[in-house]
Amino acid sequence: MFYPIIDAHAHLWLRQDTEVEEKKIRTLENGKSEFMGEVRQMLPPFMIDGRNTAEIFLSNMDYAQVSAAVITQEYIDGLQNDYLLEVQNKYPGRFLCCGMIDVRQPGYFNHVAQLIEQKFRAIKIPANRMVTEKGKISLTEEELMWVFRLMEKNNIILSIDLADGMEQVPEMQEIIAECPMLKIAIGHFGMVTRDDWQEQIKLALHKNVMIESGGITWLFNDEFYPFTGAVEAIKEAADLVGMDKLMWGSDYPRTITAITYRMSYDFVVKSNLLSEEDKTLFLGKNAEKFYGFKKLQELPYIKNMSE
């Protein structure tokens, strides 16, 4: 059957050139990057110039029959707001792009107001990396709470990755209580495979909170394809909060250094542990409703030369 597929967690950038916790991340050649003191294969090696562009991703999406994608951000890639604004304007039917603020720098409330004015419909906060030389930044500090209230007022979606386990769950509970109409997408499937990951999942018991699975194949990389443990985790999460609160995400392009883009979701399609209804909700229908995608493009299957 046709699944309207939406990727709820992917990345784009033109170049990486930033620092996290005083460690450099910068683009090298042949898909490699200097990453916090070592060289890592950040992209597939055929992306020789290090440019992770919308056009390359669209080619992957068309081939894999993915109708649309949410482009999130991460401090390890540097702020990509200018490029993502261009992408959003150029391909509005295919991409919903998150703006990003750097809460490690002063004045970020004014920055989020600017991003809202520029018509970003979602804002990303990599809460798992909110660390300065003075220590960890609280999610409930006064200026951040101003940000969340402003986002709630303007119907802006919060895309957020949390630290492992329970660490930031109590703060998220406070934010949800203070801003009950703020729409929130929690990334990396609650850092599944880490202790107490279910506590992040249970945040989706709140009306406006969703969970997306960006990076789930990375977290189950030791198990590898067909990622049966990941499917079992999806079922466990559905038992906790309902399948209607879960969304598929790939964490493209980092995950496709190990597998193809299609493989990042077809382990769900091919699993006999999930019903057809579960697959339809998880792979696209939930994200279509939550992010407000309209008129999704139906893409044909292109037969491989090897078939």
Short mmCIF file of C-alpha atoms in Angstrom, two decimals:
data_model
loop_
_atom_site.label_atom_id
_atom_site.label_comp_id
_atom_site.label_asym_id
_atom_site.label_seq_id
_atom_site.Cartn_x
_atom_site.Cartn_y
_atom_site.Cartn_z
CA MET A 1 0.00 0.00 0.00
CA PHE A 2 1.02 3.65 -0.38
CA TYR A 3 2.25 5.26 2.82
CA PRO A 4 2.30 9.07 2.80
CA ILE A 5 5.82 9.31 4.24
CA ILE A 6 7.11 12.36 6.10
CA ASP A 7 10.59 12.58 7.61
CA ALA A 8 10.19 14.45 10.92
CA HIS A 9 13.93 14.86 11.61
CA ALA A 10 16.53 15.68 8.97
CA HIS A 11 19.40 18.16 8.54
CA LEU A 12 20.74 20.42 5.80
CA TRP A 13 23.79 22.65 5.73
CA LEU A 14 26.17 24.28 3.29
CA ARG A 15 29.21 24.01 5.56
CA GLN A 16 30.02 23.10 9.15
CA ASP A 17 32.23 25.62 10.93
CA THR A 18 31.49 25.95 14.62
CA GLU A 19 32.47 25.00 18.19
CA VAL A 20 30.66 22.99 20.86
CA GLU A 21 32.07 22.88 24.39
CA GLU A 22 35.21 24.63 23.02
CA LYS A 23 35.79 21.81 20.50
CA LYS A 24 35.79 22.46 16.75
CA ILE A 25 33.49 21.00 14.13
CA ARG A 26 34.37 21.86 10.53
CA THR A 27 33.89 20.45 7.06
CA LEU A 28 36.81 18.61 5.49
CA GLU A 29 36.66 16.71 2.17
CA ASN A 30 35.02 13.53 0.86
CA GLY A 31 32.22 13.68 3.42
CA LYS A 32 34.51 13.87 6.44
CA SER A 33 34.46 16.48 9.19
CA GLU A 34 36.74 17.44 12.05
CA PHE A 35 34.47 16.60 14.95
CA MET A 36 35.41 17.53 18.51
CA GLY A 37 38.99 16.29 18.33
CA GLU A 38 38.71 13.50 15.76
CA VAL A 39 37.87 12.98 12.11
CA ARG A 40 34.43 11.45 11.49
CA GLN A 41 32.54 10.42 8.35
CA MET A 42 29.80 13.02 8.61
CA LEU A 43 28.37 12.46 5.11
CA PRO A 44 28.50 9.66 2.54
CA PRO A 45 31.93 9.83 0.83
CA PHE A 46 30.45 10.72 -2.57
CA MET A 47 29.38 14.11 -1.15
CA ILE A 48 32.94 15.25 -1.74
CA ASP A 49 32.47 19.00 -1.19
CA GLY A 50 30.75 18.64 2.20
CA ARG A 51 27.64 20.50 0.97
CA ASN A 52 24.56 18.82 2.39
CA THR A 53 22.06 20.62 0.18
CA ALA A 54 18.30 20.56 -0.27
CA GLU A 55 18.69 19.41 -3.87
CA ILE A 56 20.73 16.33 -2.91
CA PHE A 57 18.22 15.51 -0.20
CA LEU A 58 15.28 15.95 -2.58
CA SER A 59 16.89 13.42 -4.91
CA ASN A 60 17.10 10.97 -2.00
CA MET A 61 13.53 11.76 -0.96
CA ASP A 62 12.15 11.24 -4.47
CA TYR A 63 13.96 7.93 -4.83
CA ALA A 64 12.78 6.74 -1.38
CA GLN A 65 9.22 8.07 -1.97
CA VAL A 66 9.36 10.49 0.96
CA SER A 67 6.85 13.25 0.31
CA ALA A 68 8.08 15.90 2.77
CA ALA A 69 10.60 16.51 5.54
CA VAL A 70 11.07 18.60 8.65
CA ILE A 71 14.54 20.16 8.64
CA THR A 72 15.76 20.52 12.18
CA GLN A 73 19.11 21.90 13.38
CA GLU A 74 21.92 21.06 15.80
CA TYR A 75 24.69 23.11 17.42
CA ILE A 76 27.26 20.68 16.00
CA ASP A 77 26.36 21.95 12.51
CA GLY A 78 26.31 25.64 13.39
CA LEU A 79 23.33 27.93 12.84
CA GLN A 80 21.95 27.38 9.32
CA ASN A 81 19.04 29.85 9.51
CA ASP A 82 19.91 31.88 6.42
CA TYR A 83 20.22 28.82 4.20
CA LEU A 84 17.13 27.13 5.62
CA LEU A 85 15.05 30.25 5.06
CA GLU A 86 16.04 30.06 1.39
CA VAL A 87 15.14 26.36 1.31
CA GLN A 88 11.76 26.97 2.97
CA ASN A 89 10.89 29.68 0.45
CA LYS A 90 12.11 27.66 -2.54
CA TYR A 91 10.47 24.32 -1.67
CA PRO A 92 7.49 25.14 0.62
CA GLY A 93 5.60 21.95 -0.24
CA ARG A 94 8.50 19.63 0.54
CA PHE A 95 10.22 21.17 3.56
CA LEU A 96 9.24 22.69 6.88
CA CYS A 97 12.44 24.24 8.25
CA CYS A 98 13.19 24.97 11.91
CA GLY A 99 15.02 28.13 12.82
CA MET A 100 17.53 27.79 15.66
CA ILE A 101 18.58 30.07 18.50
CA ASP A 102 21.81 29.73 20.44
CA VAL A 103 20.87 29.87 24.11
CA ARG A 104 24.56 29.80 24.99
CA GLN A 105 24.84 33.37 23.69
CA PRO A 106 23.17 36.48 25.18
CA GLY A 107 20.21 38.08 23.43
CA TYR A 108 18.57 34.93 22.17
CA PHE A 109 15.05 36.16 23.00
CA ASN A 110 15.42 38.93 20.43
CA HIS A 111 16.75 36.36 17.98
CA VAL A 112 13.72 34.08 18.32
CA ALA A 113 11.44 37.07 17.76
CA GLN A 114 13.36 37.78 14.55
CA LEU A 115 13.04 34.18 13.38
CA ILE A 116 9.28 34.29 13.98
CA GLU A 117 9.10 37.51 11.99
CA GLN A 118 10.94 35.74 9.15
CA LYS A 119 8.08 33.19 9.07
CA PHE A 120 9.85 30.18 10.53
CA ARG A 121 7.04 27.92 11.77
CA ALA A 122 9.24 25.95 14.17
CA ILE A 123 12.26 26.65 16.39
CA LYS A 124 14.92 24.11 17.37
CA ILE A 125 16.66 23.96 20.73
CA PRO A 126 19.34 21.25 21.18
CA ALA A 127 18.80 21.10 24.93
CA ASN A 128 21.23 18.20 25.27
CA ARG A 129 24.07 20.59 24.35
CA MET A 130 23.11 23.63 26.45
CA VAL A 131 26.46 23.90 28.21
CA THR A 132 28.78 26.90 28.66
CA GLU A 133 31.98 27.44 30.62
CA LYS A 134 29.68 28.36 33.54
CA GLY A 135 27.93 25.00 33.40
CA LYS A 136 24.58 23.69 32.18
CA ILE A 137 21.78 26.07 31.26
CA SER A 138 18.39 25.33 32.76
CA LEU A 139 15.46 24.92 30.38
CA THR A 140 13.35 26.90 32.82
CA GLU A 141 15.59 29.94 33.15
CA GLU A 142 13.65 33.19 32.85
CA GLU A 143 14.68 34.20 29.32
CA LEU A 144 13.92 30.74 27.92
CA MET A 145 10.49 30.79 29.52
CA TRP A 146 9.89 34.12 27.74
CA VAL A 147 10.85 32.34 24.52
CA PHE A 148 8.40 29.49 25.11
CA ARG A 149 5.54 31.89 25.94
CA LEU A 150 6.24 33.88 22.76
CA MET A 151 6.29 30.67 20.70
CA GLU A 152 3.03 29.51 22.25
CA LYS A 153 1.41 32.87 21.51
CA ASN A 154 2.50 32.70 17.85
CA ASN A 155 1.72 28.98 17.34
CA ILE A 156 5.39 28.13 16.73
CA ILE A 157 6.41 24.48 17.14
CA LEU A 158 9.26 23.65 19.53
CA SER A 159 11.64 20.99 18.20
CA ILE A 160 13.85 19.81 21.05
CA ASP A 161 16.45 17.12 21.77
CA LEU A 162 16.84 16.28 25.44
CA ALA A 163 19.75 14.96 27.48
CA ASP A 164 19.70 11.24 28.26
CA GLY A 165 17.04 9.80 30.50
CA MET A 166 15.32 11.79 33.23
CA GLU A 167 17.78 14.69 33.42
CA GLN A 168 15.59 17.35 31.76
CA VAL A 169 12.17 15.71 32.10
CA PRO A 170 11.15 17.66 35.26
CA GLU A 171 12.01 20.94 33.49
CA MET A 172 9.95 19.89 30.48
CA GLN A 173 7.04 19.16 32.79
CA GLU A 174 7.29 22.73 34.09
CA ILE A 175 7.37 24.15 30.56
CA ILE A 176 4.33 22.11 29.50
CA ALA A 177 2.42 23.22 32.60
CA GLU A 178 3.29 26.88 31.95
CA CYS A 179 2.65 26.71 28.17
CA PRO A 180 0.00 24.01 27.68
CA MET A 181 -0.78 25.08 24.08
CA LEU A 182 2.88 25.02 22.95
CA LYS A 183 3.33 22.28 20.35
CA ILE A 184 6.45 20.23 21.14
CA ALA A 185 8.29 17.54 19.16
CA ILE A 186 10.84 15.61 21.25
CA GLY A 187 13.66 14.16 19.16
CA HIS A 188 15.81 11.02 19.07
CA PHE A 189 12.92 8.90 20.34
CA GLY A 190 13.67 9.96 23.91
CA MET A 191 17.27 8.73 23.51
CA VAL A 192 16.00 5.18 23.35
CA THR A 193 18.70 2.64 24.35
CA ARG A 194 19.65 4.91 27.28
CA ASP A 195 18.39 4.34 30.84
CA ASP A 196 14.93 5.77 31.62
CA TRP A 197 14.20 6.69 27.99
CA GLN A 198 10.55 5.88 28.62
CA GLU A 199 10.26 8.95 30.87
CA GLN A 200 10.84 11.21 27.87
CA ILE A 201 8.28 9.23 25.87
CA LYS A 202 5.68 9.71 28.59
CA LEU A 203 5.86 13.47 28.09
CA ALA A 204 3.69 12.77 25.03
CA LEU A 205 0.81 11.93 27.37
CA HIS A 206 0.32 15.70 27.29
CA LYS A 207 -1.99 16.86 24.51
CA ASN A 208 0.43 18.91 22.40
CA VAL A 209 3.60 16.81 22.78
CA MET A 210 4.83 14.39 20.12
CA ILE A 211 7.84 12.06 19.86
CA GLU A 212 9.93 11.71 16.68
CA SER A 213 12.39 8.95 15.94
CA GLY A 214 15.26 10.88 14.35
CA GLY A 215 18.44 8.90 15.01
CA ILE A 216 16.78 5.65 16.04
CA THR A 217 18.89 3.66 13.55
CA TRP A 218 22.00 5.33 14.98
CA LEU A 219 20.95 4.38 18.51
CA PHE A 220 20.40 0.77 17.39
CA ASN A 221 23.46 0.74 15.10
CA ASP A 222 25.13 -2.12 17.01
CA GLU A 223 22.09 -4.27 16.25
CA PHE A 224 21.87 -3.00 12.65
CA TYR A 225 19.31 -3.72 9.95
CA PRO A 226 16.47 -4.78 10.19
CA PHE A 227 16.58 -3.03 13.59
CA THR A 228 14.17 -5.39 15.34
CA GLY A 229 15.02 -3.77 18.68
CA ALA A 230 13.99 -0.39 17.27
CA VAL A 231 10.63 -1.80 16.17
CA GLU A 232 10.11 -3.30 19.62
CA ALA A 233 10.91 0.10 21.16
CA ILE A 234 8.35 1.74 18.86
CA LYS A 235 5.77 -0.79 20.06
CA GLU A 236 6.70 -0.14 23.71
CA ALA A 237 6.38 3.61 23.22
CA ALA A 238 3.00 3.12 21.52
CA ASP A 239 1.84 1.11 24.53
CA LEU A 240 2.86 4.04 26.76
CA VAL A 241 1.37 6.98 24.83
CA GLY A 242 -0.43 5.65 21.72
CA MET A 243 0.81 5.23 18.15
CA ASP A 244 -0.86 8.53 17.26
CA LYS A 245 1.85 10.38 19.27
CA LEU A 246 4.86 8.91 17.41
CA MET A 247 6.51 10.09 14.17
CA TRP A 248 9.25 8.66 11.97
CA GLY A 249 12.48 10.62 11.49
CA SER A 250 15.71 9.63 9.77
CA ASP A 251 18.39 12.01 11.13
CA TYR A 252 19.58 12.34 7.50
CA PRO A 253 22.34 12.66 6.37
CA ARG A 254 24.51 11.30 9.20
CA THR A 255 22.63 8.01 9.37
CA ILE A 256 23.09 7.26 5.65
CA THR A 257 26.82 6.80 6.10
CA ALA A 258 25.82 3.34 7.40
CA ILE A 259 22.57 2.57 5.55
CA THR A 260 20.63 3.94 2.59
CA TYR A 261 17.95 6.55 3.11
CA ARG A 262 15.18 4.10 2.19
CA MET A 263 16.54 1.62 4.76
CA SER A 264 16.03 4.23 7.48
CA TYR A 265 12.28 3.57 7.26
CA ASP A 266 11.67 0.37 5.31
CA PHE A 267 12.58 -1.72 8.36
CA VAL A 268 9.24 -0.41 9.69
CA VAL A 269 7.37 -1.19 6.45
CA LYS A 270 8.72 -4.75 6.36
CA SER A 271 8.17 -5.53 10.04
CA ASN A 272 5.42 -7.99 10.95
CA LEU A 273 5.32 -6.58 14.49
CA LEU A 274 3.30 -3.51 13.45
CA SER A 275 -0.13 -3.30 11.84
CA GLU A 276 -0.78 -1.48 8.55
CA GLU A 277 -2.58 1.23 10.52
CA ASP A 278 0.40 1.61 12.88
CA LYS A 279 2.76 2.00 9.91
CA THR A 280 0.54 4.59 8.22
CA LEU A 281 0.34 6.70 11.39
CA PHE A 282 4.01 6.42 12.29
CA LEU A 283 5.46 6.99 8.83
CA GLY A 284 3.43 10.02 7.86
CA LYS A 285 -0.12 10.60 9.00
CA ASN A 286 0.84 11.80 12.49
CA ALA A 287 3.45 14.23 11.15
CA GLU A 288 1.08 15.44 8.42
CA LYS A 289 -1.43 16.47 11.09
CA PHE A 290 1.06 17.81 13.66
CA TYR A 291 3.11 19.96 11.27
CA GLY A 292 0.22 20.94 9.02
CA PHE A 293 1.53 19.61 5.71
CA LYS A 294 -0.92 20.04 2.82
CA LYS A 295 -1.29 18.23 -0.52
CA LEU A 296 1.51 15.73 -0.03
CA GLN A 297 3.23 14.66 -3.22
CA GLU A 298 2.75 11.00 -4.15
CA LEU A 299 6.00 9.71 -5.61
CA PRO A 300 6.30 6.69 -7.92
CA TYR A 301 8.49 3.71 -7.17
CA ILE A 302 11.55 3.69 -9.46
CA LYS A 303 12.85 0.22 -10.18
CA ASN A 304 16.57 -0.32 -9.55
CA MET A 305 18.90 -1.57 -12.31
CA SER A 306 19.74 -4.50 -10.02
CA GLU A 307 16.12 -5.68 -9.87
#
